[in-house]
Amino acid sequence: MATPAFDSTVLTRRGVLAAAAGSLLLAGCAPQGQRPDDGPSSSAPTDQDLIVGASLELTGAGALLGVAQRQALQLTADSLNRTGVPVGNLVRSVRLQILDNGSNPEVAARHAADLTRAGAQALIGGVLGETSTALAAAAQRVKTPFLSLGYGDRIVLPLEERTFTYKLTPDAVDMARRLVELFDSQKIRRVSVLAADGLHGDSGVRAMREALADSSTDLARTVRLPATGRRFRAAAERVAGSQRDGVVVWGTAPDSGVAARELRAAGHRGPIFFDAGAVADDTVQGANATAVEGAYAVHPACLDVSTATATTTAQLARRDFVNRYTQRHGVSPDFAPYASDALQLLATSARMATSLDRGRLRALLQAQTVEGIAGGYAFRADRHGGMEPDSLAVYQVFRGAWTRFA
């Protein structure tokens, strides 16, 4: 296979966003608990901290992604607390309260109420569509702003019932459109969709049908993966095609890599395409490595950090985050930047609001257009899925690594 081309071009509009974002997200501050012009003081936590509650899948089906989010939250909180977050005329510390929802939506919903009662001014979490949806509904009841890390467009819909929820992951429709553009460029004339059970898979099926309707690529078949775990061979056999047929695997790691492996075992010799939920080291390593070599994925352009020249504040912040995460945990962050961006967005909202009031924090979340670690966000009153479509890029697995494809 030829080496994929690298594309390190940065869009001008996003460069402007990045410069603006840097002044908001990375500005130096005085030590916590003081006025910005005061001298040194104790760094002990106070009851005026910015308290962020997180309900994460540290065990269960979503643990691979949930643990990465916890690590990103802790890394970003440490960074923010080196200087503090100016809120009004005081500088606050960020205090995390992290709970394990066990990948159980009912437990996640209870966490929203429990964390709010414990003083959390905002909530982060839910790497699975089901836990995120449960958190969104519960956050609405307790009127606490919630930043979702899950995949599934319905997490923030209907909008009138999700006024306190903001989703950081890309929308399915934007990922599907990029995939269809790739099909056209690669002259793929027929694809099948192998989609995960649940909300994330539902979004992918809808988005792919819509995107393919106006393209020259035919949708041959849609098959859902079983919800029972990794027994995917029967589903894979139903969509395995010839060398000229593509298969879209729409799911999240670790299931994405296992599904690709089963496709190859079932005789599929055509290209494999992933949505962003597949992008994790687990997908391209170990037993999956041979099966996914050459596969494509649509993902936010944050994976470019190792090859792009950092010329903006946001790019420097992205490179710094990746380096610190890799040094501390020994693996690449992949999915982790969403949690970092969520915490930075909340810190920025608190600065802009000059208050830790939950209602003001919510209102300021939808007034932000910023460039984060994962990509660009533009929340609005009528759009709570904020990842900008032009943050997405196409990657190909080359020698066991995600490589920008052009």
Coordinates of C-alpha atoms in Angstrom, one line a residue:
M1 CA 0.0 0.0 0.0
A2 CA 1.3 3.5 -0.8
T3 CA 2.1 5.8 2.0
P4 CA -0.8 8.2 2.5
A5 CA -0.1 11.9 2.0
F6 CA 0.0 14.2 5.0
D7 CA -2.2 17.3 5.0
S8 CA -1.2 19.8 7.6
T9 CA -3.2 22.7 6.2
V10 CA -5.0 24.8 8.8
L11 CA -8.2 26.6 7.6
T12 CA -8.0 30.3 7.9
R13 CA -11.3 30.7 9.7
R14 CA -10.2 28.1 12.3
G15 CA -6.9 29.8 12.7
V16 CA -8.7 33.0 13.7
L17 CA -10.8 31.0 16.1
A18 CA -7.7 29.4 17.6
A19 CA -6.1 32.8 18.2
A20 CA -9.2 34.0 20.0
A21 CA -9.6 30.8 21.9
G22 CA -6.1 31.0 23.2
S23 CA -6.8 34.3 25.0
L24 CA -9.8 32.8 26.7
L25 CA -8.6 29.2 27.4
L26 CA -5.0 29.7 28.2
A27 CA -4.6 33.1 29.8
G28 CA -2.4 33.3 32.9
C29 CA -4.2 34.0 36.2
A30 CA -3.4 34.8 39.8
P31 CA -3.3 31.9 42.4
Q32 CA -6.7 30.6 43.4
G33 CA -8.8 32.3 46.0
Q34 CA -7.3 35.7 45.5
R35 CA -8.0 38.9 43.6
P36 CA -5.9 38.9 40.4
D37 CA -3.6 41.7 41.7
D38 CA -3.0 40.2 45.2
G39 CA 0.2 38.5 46.3
P40 CA 0.6 34.8 47.1
S41 CA -1.9 33.0 49.3
S42 CA -2.7 29.4 50.4
S43 CA -3.7 27.0 47.6
A44 CA -6.1 25.1 49.9
P45 CA -9.5 24.4 48.3
T46 CA -12.4 26.6 49.3
D47 CA -16.2 26.4 49.1
Q48 CA -15.9 28.9 46.2
D49 CA -14.2 26.3 43.9
L50 CA -15.6 25.6 40.4
I51 CA -17.0 22.1 41.2
V52 CA -17.4 19.8 38.2
G53 CA -19.2 16.5 38.6
A54 CA -18.3 13.7 36.1
S55 CA -20.2 10.5 35.6
L56 CA -18.0 8.2 33.5
E57 CA -17.9 4.6 32.3
L58 CA -14.9 3.5 34.3
T59 CA -16.1 -0.1 34.2
G60 CA -18.5 -1.9 31.8
A61 CA -18.9 -1.6 28.1
G62 CA -17.6 1.9 27.9
A63 CA -14.6 1.6 30.1
L64 CA -12.0 1.9 27.3
L65 CA -13.2 5.4 26.5
G66 CA -14.4 6.4 30.0
V67 CA -11.0 5.8 31.6
A68 CA -9.4 8.0 28.9
Q69 CA -11.8 10.8 29.8
R70 CA -11.1 10.6 33.5
Q71 CA -7.3 10.9 32.7
A72 CA -7.9 13.9 30.5
L73 CA -10.1 15.6 33.1
Q74 CA -7.4 15.1 35.8
L75 CA -4.7 16.4 33.5
T76 CA -6.6 19.5 32.5
A77 CA -7.7 20.3 36.1
D78 CA -4.1 20.1 37.1
S79 CA -3.2 22.5 34.4
L80 CA -6.0 25.0 35.2
N81 CA -5.2 24.9 38.9
R82 CA -1.6 25.9 38.4
T83 CA -2.9 29.4 37.9
G84 CA -6.6 29.2 38.8
V85 CA -9.7 30.4 37.0
P86 CA -10.6 34.1 37.5
V87 CA -14.3 34.4 38.2
G88 CA -15.5 37.9 39.0
N89 CA -12.9 39.5 41.4
L90 CA -11.6 36.1 42.7
V91 CA -9.6 33.3 41.3
R92 CA -11.0 29.8 41.8
S93 CA -9.7 26.3 41.7
V94 CA -11.3 23.5 39.7
R95 CA -12.4 20.6 41.9
L96 CA -13.5 17.3 40.2
Q97 CA -16.0 14.8 41.6
I98 CA -15.7 11.7 39.4
L99 CA -18.1 8.8 39.8
D100 CA -18.2 5.4 37.9
N101 CA -21.6 4.8 36.3
G102 CA -20.6 1.3 35.3
S103 CA -21.9 2.0 31.8
N104 CA -25.4 1.8 33.3
P105 CA -27.8 4.6 32.2
E106 CA -29.9 4.4 35.4
V107 CA -26.8 4.8 37.5
A108 CA -25.7 7.8 35.3
A109 CA -29.1 9.5 35.8
R110 CA -28.8 9.1 39.6
H111 CA -25.3 10.6 39.4
A112 CA -26.7 13.9 37.9
A113 CA -28.9 14.5 40.9
D114 CA -26.3 13.2 43.4
L115 CA -23.5 15.4 42.0
T116 CA -25.7 18.5 41.9
R117 CA -26.7 18.0 45.5
A118 CA -23.1 17.7 46.4
G119 CA -22.5 21.2 45.0
A120 CA -21.4 20.6 41.3
Q121 CA -22.1 23.6 39.2
A122 CA -21.8 21.6 36.0
L123 CA -21.7 18.0 34.8
I124 CA -19.5 16.1 32.3
G125 CA -19.7 12.5 31.1
G126 CA -21.5 9.8 29.3
V127 CA -19.2 8.3 26.7
L128 CA -22.0 6.0 25.6
G129 CA -25.1 7.3 23.9
E130 CA -27.4 5.7 26.4
T131 CA -25.6 7.0 29.5
S132 CA -25.3 10.5 27.9
T133 CA -29.0 10.6 27.1
A134 CA -29.9 9.5 30.7
L135 CA -27.6 12.2 32.1
A136 CA -29.1 14.8 29.7
A137 CA -32.6 14.1 30.9
A138 CA -31.6 14.2 34.6
A139 CA -29.5 17.4 34.1
Q140 CA -32.6 19.1 32.7
R141 CA -34.6 18.2 35.8
V142 CA -32.0 19.6 38.2
K143 CA -31.1 22.5 35.9
T144 CA -27.4 21.8 35.8
P145 CA -25.4 22.4 32.6
F146 CA -24.1 19.1 31.2
L147 CA -21.4 18.6 28.6
S148 CA -21.9 15.2 26.8
L149 CA -18.9 13.1 25.7
G150 CA -21.1 10.5 24.0
Y151 CA -21.9 9.8 20.3
G152 CA -25.5 10.0 19.1
D153 CA -27.3 13.0 17.6
R154 CA -30.4 12.5 19.7
I155 CA -28.5 13.3 22.9
V156 CA -29.3 17.0 22.4
L157 CA -32.7 16.5 20.8
P158 CA -35.5 17.6 21.1
L159 CA -33.8 20.8 21.8
E160 CA -36.6 22.2 24.0
E161 CA -36.0 19.3 26.4
R162 CA -32.2 19.6 26.3
T163 CA -31.6 23.3 27.0
F164 CA -28.9 22.4 29.6
T165 CA -27.1 19.8 27.4
Y166 CA -24.2 20.4 25.0
K167 CA -22.5 17.6 23.0
L168 CA -18.9 17.8 22.1
T169 CA -18.5 14.9 19.7
P170 CA -19.1 15.3 16.0
D171 CA -22.6 15.0 14.6
A172 CA -23.3 11.7 12.7
V173 CA -24.6 13.6 9.6
D174 CA -21.3 15.5 9.3
M175 CA -19.2 12.3 9.6
A176 CA -21.4 10.5 7.1
R177 CA -21.1 13.3 4.5
R178 CA -17.3 13.2 4.8
L179 CA -17.4 9.4 4.3
V180 CA -19.5 9.8 1.2
E181 CA -17.1 12.4 -0.2
L182 CA -14.4 9.8 0.4
F183 CA -16.4 7.1 -1.4
D184 CA -16.7 9.4 -4.4
S185 CA -13.0 10.1 -4.5
Q186 CA -12.1 6.4 -4.2
K187 CA -14.8 5.3 -6.7
I188 CA -16.6 3.1 -4.2
R189 CA -19.9 2.3 -5.9
R190 CA -21.4 0.1 -3.2
V191 CA -21.2 0.0 0.6
S192 CA -22.9 -1.8 3.4
V193 CA -23.2 -0.4 6.9
L194 CA -22.4 -2.5 10.0
A195 CA -23.8 -0.4 12.9
A196 CA -23.6 -0.8 16.6
D197 CA -26.8 -1.6 18.6
G198 CA -28.1 1.5 20.4
L199 CA -28.3 5.2 20.0
H200 CA -24.9 5.7 18.4
G201 CA -25.7 3.1 15.7
D202 CA -29.1 4.5 15.2
S203 CA -27.6 7.9 14.4
G204 CA -25.1 6.4 12.0
V205 CA -27.7 4.4 10.1
R206 CA -29.9 7.5 9.6
A207 CA -27.0 9.7 8.7
M208 CA -25.5 7.2 6.2
R209 CA -28.9 6.7 4.4
E210 CA -29.4 10.4 4.1
A211 CA -25.9 11.1 2.9
L212 CA -25.9 8.2 0.3
A213 CA -29.3 9.2 -1.1
D214 CA -27.7 12.0 -3.1
S215 CA -24.5 10.2 -4.1
S216 CA -23.3 7.8 -6.8
T217 CA -22.7 5.1 -4.1
D218 CA -25.4 2.6 -3.5
L219 CA -26.3 1.3 0.0
A220 CA -26.3 -2.5 -0.4
R221 CA -27.3 -3.6 3.1
T222 CA -27.5 -2.3 6.7
V223 CA -26.9 -4.8 9.5
R224 CA -26.8 -4.2 13.2
L225 CA -24.2 -5.6 15.6
P226 CA -25.6 -7.6 18.5
A227 CA -25.8 -5.9 21.8
T228 CA -24.4 -8.9 23.6
G229 CA -20.7 -8.1 23.1
R230 CA -18.1 -9.3 20.7
R231 CA -19.9 -12.2 18.9
F232 CA -20.0 -10.3 15.6
R233 CA -19.2 -13.1 13.1
A234 CA -22.7 -13.7 11.9
A235 CA -23.3 -10.0 11.3
A236 CA -20.0 -9.6 9.5
E237 CA -20.8 -12.5 7.2
R238 CA -24.0 -10.7 6.1
V239 CA -22.1 -7.6 4.8
A240 CA -18.7 -9.1 3.7
G241 CA -18.2 -8.1 0.1
S242 CA -15.8 -8.3 -2.8
Q243 CA -12.7 -6.2 -3.3
R244 CA -14.7 -3.4 -4.8
D245 CA -17.3 -3.2 -2.0
G246 CA -16.8 -1.1 1.1
V247 CA -18.2 -1.6 4.6
V248 CA -18.8 1.2 7.1
V249 CA -18.4 0.0 10.7
W250 CA -20.3 2.5 12.8
G251 CA -19.5 1.9 16.5
T252 CA -17.0 2.7 19.2
A253 CA -13.8 1.0 20.4
P254 CA -13.3 -1.7 21.4
D255 CA -16.1 -3.1 19.2
S256 CA -15.0 -1.4 16.0
G257 CA -11.7 -3.2 15.8
V258 CA -13.3 -6.6 16.7
A259 CA -16.0 -6.0 14.0
A260 CA -13.2 -5.3 11.4
R261 CA -11.4 -8.4 12.4
E262 CA -14.5 -10.5 12.0
L263 CA -15.1 -8.9 8.5
R264 CA -11.8 -10.1 7.3
A265 CA -12.3 -13.5 8.8
A266 CA -15.6 -13.6 6.9
G267 CA -13.8 -13.0 3.6
H268 CA -14.3 -9.3 3.2
R269 CA -11.5 -8.0 1.0
G270 CA -12.8 -4.5 0.3
P271 CA -12.0 -1.3 2.1
I272 CA -13.3 -0.7 5.7
F273 CA -14.5 2.7 6.9
F274 CA -15.0 3.9 10.5
D275 CA -16.7 6.8 12.2
A276 CA -14.8 8.7 14.8
G277 CA -15.9 6.4 17.6
A278 CA -13.4 3.8 16.4
V279 CA -10.3 6.0 16.8
A280 CA -8.4 4.5 19.7
D281 CA -5.1 2.6 20.1
D282 CA -7.1 -0.6 20.8
T283 CA -8.5 -0.6 17.3
V284 CA -5.2 -0.6 15.5
Q285 CA -3.1 -2.8 17.8
G286 CA -2.8 -6.4 18.9
A287 CA -5.2 -8.9 17.2
N288 CA -6.9 -6.1 15.2
A289 CA -3.7 -4.8 13.5
T290 CA -3.7 -6.8 10.3
A291 CA -7.5 -6.5 9.8
V292 CA -7.6 -2.7 10.1
E293 CA -4.4 -1.9 8.1
G294 CA -5.5 0.5 5.3
A295 CA -8.9 1.2 6.8
Y296 CA -10.2 4.8 6.8
A297 CA -11.8 6.9 9.6
V298 CA -13.4 10.3 9.8
H299 CA -12.2 12.0 13.0
P300 CA -11.5 15.5 14.3
A301 CA -8.2 16.9 13.0
C302 CA -6.6 16.7 16.5
L303 CA -4.8 13.5 15.4
D304 CA -2.5 15.8 13.3
V305 CA -0.5 17.0 16.3
S306 CA 2.5 14.9 15.6
T307 CA 3.0 16.2 12.1
A308 CA 1.5 19.7 12.0
T309 CA 3.7 22.7 12.7
A310 CA 2.2 24.5 15.7
T311 CA 1.6 28.2 14.6
T312 CA -1.4 29.2 16.7
T313 CA -2.2 29.2 20.4
A314 CA -4.7 26.4 20.0
Q315 CA -2.2 24.3 18.1
L316 CA 0.4 24.8 20.8
A317 CA -2.2 23.9 23.5
R318 CA -3.1 20.7 21.5
R319 CA 0.5 19.7 21.2
D320 CA 1.1 20.3 24.9
F321 CA -1.9 18.3 25.9
V322 CA -0.9 15.3 23.7
N323 CA 2.7 15.4 25.0
R324 CA 1.6 15.6 28.6
Y325 CA -1.0 12.9 28.3
T326 CA 1.4 10.6 26.5
Q327 CA 4.1 11.1 29.0
R328 CA 1.8 10.5 31.9
H329 CA -0.1 7.5 30.6
G330 CA 2.1 6.0 27.9
V331 CA -0.6 6.0 25.2
S332 CA -1.9 8.5 22.7
P333 CA -5.0 10.4 23.8
D334 CA -7.2 9.8 20.8
F335 CA -10.7 10.1 22.3
A336 CA -9.5 11.9 25.4
P337 CA -9.5 15.5 24.2
Y338 CA -13.3 15.8 24.4
A339 CA -13.1 15.8 28.2
S340 CA -10.3 18.3 28.2
D341 CA -12.3 20.6 26.0
A342 CA -15.4 20.2 28.1
L343 CA -13.5 21.4 31.2
Q344 CA -11.9 24.3 29.4
L345 CA -15.3 25.4 28.0
L346 CA -16.7 25.4 31.6
A347 CA -13.8 27.4 32.9
T348 CA -14.2 29.9 30.0
S349 CA -18.0 30.2 30.8
A350 CA -17.2 30.9 34.4
R351 CA -14.7 33.6 33.4
M352 CA -17.2 35.2 31.0
A353 CA -20.2 34.8 33.5
T354 CA -18.1 36.3 36.4
S355 CA -20.2 33.8 38.4
L356 CA -20.6 30.1 39.3
D357 CA -24.4 30.3 38.9
R358 CA -25.6 27.3 37.0
G359 CA -28.0 29.3 34.8
R360 CA -25.3 31.8 33.9
L361 CA -22.8 29.0 33.1
R362 CA -25.4 27.4 30.8
A363 CA -26.1 30.7 29.0
L364 CA -22.4 31.4 28.4
L365 CA -21.8 27.9 27.0
Q366 CA -24.0 28.7 24.0
A367 CA -22.2 32.0 23.4
Q368 CA -18.8 30.4 22.7
T369 CA -17.1 29.9 19.4
V370 CA -13.7 28.5 20.2
E371 CA -11.0 26.2 19.0
G372 CA -10.3 23.4 21.5
I373 CA -8.0 20.4 21.6
A374 CA -10.3 18.1 19.7
G375 CA -11.6 20.7 17.2
G376 CA -13.7 23.8 16.8
Y377 CA -17.0 24.4 18.7
A378 CA -19.8 26.8 17.9
F379 CA -22.7 26.4 20.3
R380 CA -25.8 28.4 19.7
A381 CA -29.3 28.6 21.2
D382 CA -30.6 26.5 18.3
R383 CA -27.6 24.1 18.1
H384 CA -26.2 22.2 21.1
G385 CA -24.1 19.8 19.1
G386 CA -21.1 22.1 18.7
M387 CA -18.3 20.3 16.9
E388 CA -17.7 22.2 13.7
P389 CA -18.0 20.1 10.5
D390 CA -14.7 21.6 9.2
S391 CA -12.9 20.2 12.2
L392 CA -13.2 16.7 10.6
A393 CA -10.5 15.1 8.6
V394 CA -10.0 11.7 7.0
Y395 CA -7.4 9.3 8.3
Q396 CA -6.0 6.0 7.2
V397 CA -4.4 3.3 9.2
F398 CA -0.8 3.0 8.0
R399 CA 1.7 0.7 9.8
G400 CA -0.5 0.6 12.8
A401 CA -1.1 4.3 13.2
W402 CA -3.8 6.8 12.2
T403 CA -2.3 8.9 9.4
R404 CA -3.9 12.0 7.7
F405 CA -5.1 11.0 4.3
A406 CA -5.3 13.4 1.4

